[in-house]
XYZ file of C-alpha atoms in Angstrom:
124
model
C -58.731 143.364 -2.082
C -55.305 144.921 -0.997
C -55.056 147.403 1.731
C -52.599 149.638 -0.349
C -51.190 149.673 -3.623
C -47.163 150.112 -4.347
C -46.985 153.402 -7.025
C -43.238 153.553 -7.511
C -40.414 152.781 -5.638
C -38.824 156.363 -4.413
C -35.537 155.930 -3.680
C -32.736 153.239 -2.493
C -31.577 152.909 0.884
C -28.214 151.206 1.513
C -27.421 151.210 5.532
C -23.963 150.614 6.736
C -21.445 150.603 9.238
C -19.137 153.195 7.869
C -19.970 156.096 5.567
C -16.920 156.830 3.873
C -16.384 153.211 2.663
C -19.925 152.757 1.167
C -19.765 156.426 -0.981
C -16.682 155.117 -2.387
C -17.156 151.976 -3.669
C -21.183 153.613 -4.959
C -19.009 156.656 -6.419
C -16.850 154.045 -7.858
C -19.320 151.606 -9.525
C -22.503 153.705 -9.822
C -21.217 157.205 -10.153
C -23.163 158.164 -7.299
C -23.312 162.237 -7.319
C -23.901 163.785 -3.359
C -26.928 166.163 -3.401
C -26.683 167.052 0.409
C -25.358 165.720 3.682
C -28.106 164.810 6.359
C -27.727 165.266 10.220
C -25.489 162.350 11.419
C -23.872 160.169 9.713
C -26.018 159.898 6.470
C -25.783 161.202 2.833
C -28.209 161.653 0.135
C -27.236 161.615 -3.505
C -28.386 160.189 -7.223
C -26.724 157.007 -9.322
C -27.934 157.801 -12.230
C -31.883 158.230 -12.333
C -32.615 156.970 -8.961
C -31.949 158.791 -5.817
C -30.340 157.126 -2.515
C -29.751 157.552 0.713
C -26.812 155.861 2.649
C -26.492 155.695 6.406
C -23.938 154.618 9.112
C -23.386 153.544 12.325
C -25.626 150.445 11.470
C -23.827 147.153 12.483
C -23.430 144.290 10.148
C -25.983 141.264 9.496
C -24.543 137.793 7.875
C -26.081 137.319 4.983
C -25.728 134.667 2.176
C -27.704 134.859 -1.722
C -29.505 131.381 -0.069
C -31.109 133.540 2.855
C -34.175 135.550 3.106
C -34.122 139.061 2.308
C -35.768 141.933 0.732
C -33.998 143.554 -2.008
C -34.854 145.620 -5.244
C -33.135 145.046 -8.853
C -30.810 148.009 -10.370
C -30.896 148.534 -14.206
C -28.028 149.054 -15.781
C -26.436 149.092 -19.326
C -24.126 146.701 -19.187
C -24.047 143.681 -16.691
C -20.866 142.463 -18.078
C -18.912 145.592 -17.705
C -19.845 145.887 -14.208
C -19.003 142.535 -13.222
C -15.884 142.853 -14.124
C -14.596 145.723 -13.177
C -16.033 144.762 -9.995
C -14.398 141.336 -10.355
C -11.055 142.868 -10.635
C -11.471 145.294 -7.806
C -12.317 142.180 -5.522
C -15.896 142.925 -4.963
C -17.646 139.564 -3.847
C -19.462 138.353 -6.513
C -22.244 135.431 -6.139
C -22.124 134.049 -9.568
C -18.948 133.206 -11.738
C -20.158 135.288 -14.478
C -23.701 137.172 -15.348
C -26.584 134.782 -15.635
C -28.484 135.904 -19.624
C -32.632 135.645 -17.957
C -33.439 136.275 -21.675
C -32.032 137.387 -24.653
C -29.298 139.730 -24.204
C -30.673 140.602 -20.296
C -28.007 140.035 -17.801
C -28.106 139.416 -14.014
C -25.944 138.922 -10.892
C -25.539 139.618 -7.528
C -22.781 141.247 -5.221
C -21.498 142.159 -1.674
C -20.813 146.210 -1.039
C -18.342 146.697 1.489
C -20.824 146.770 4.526
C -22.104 143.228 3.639
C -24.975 143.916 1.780
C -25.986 141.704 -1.106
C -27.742 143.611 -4.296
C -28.744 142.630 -7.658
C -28.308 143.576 -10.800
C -30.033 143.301 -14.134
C -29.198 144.958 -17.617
C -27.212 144.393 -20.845
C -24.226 142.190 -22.001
């Protein structure tokens, strides 16, 4: 028996040492849209269908894709696309090109500029 059951996921946090940094590059590759600023150094705002939040002042943790970590998968249309646009903008990628999971389902994983590592599924 489980002591609570996970409905949805609400929204995406991303914390990271500076603000202005991280709402570029997730303007840049996710068209993320402000909705309103938060006290401090914080801003909440949509990619898409899903809502996030994005914080500063936090200070930066090593991580590699071999190391433990919690992390939730984006959807998107095309993983190809994405990759390389990201690719040329010298966004740290962790796979030479998107890995297919299944037919015509795409996935890989990058570094935003504060050092964290997402993932990424959708699309050729």
């Amino acid at each position: 028996m489980s002591v609570a059951k996970i409905k949805s996921l609400s929204f995406q946090l991303i914390y990271v040492e500076e603000l202005q940094p991280a709402v570029e590059f997730y303007t840049k590759f996710f068209g993320f849209k402000k909705k309103f600023d938060m006290s401090g150094d914080q801003i909440y705002g949509t990619t898409g269908d899903t809502e996030m939040w994005i914080g500063g002042g936090f200070k930066r943790t090593e991580q590699s894709a071999d190391h433990t970590r919690s992390c939730t998968m984006m959807e998107i249309d095309s993983a190809s696309r994405l990759f390389e646009a990201m690719k040329a903008d010298g966004v740290k990628l962790y796979q030479e090109s998107p890995v297919e999971m299944q037919d015509n389902v795409f996935w890989f994983q990058f570094q935003d500029p504060a050092g964290n590592i997402l993932e990424l599924l959708g699309g050729k």
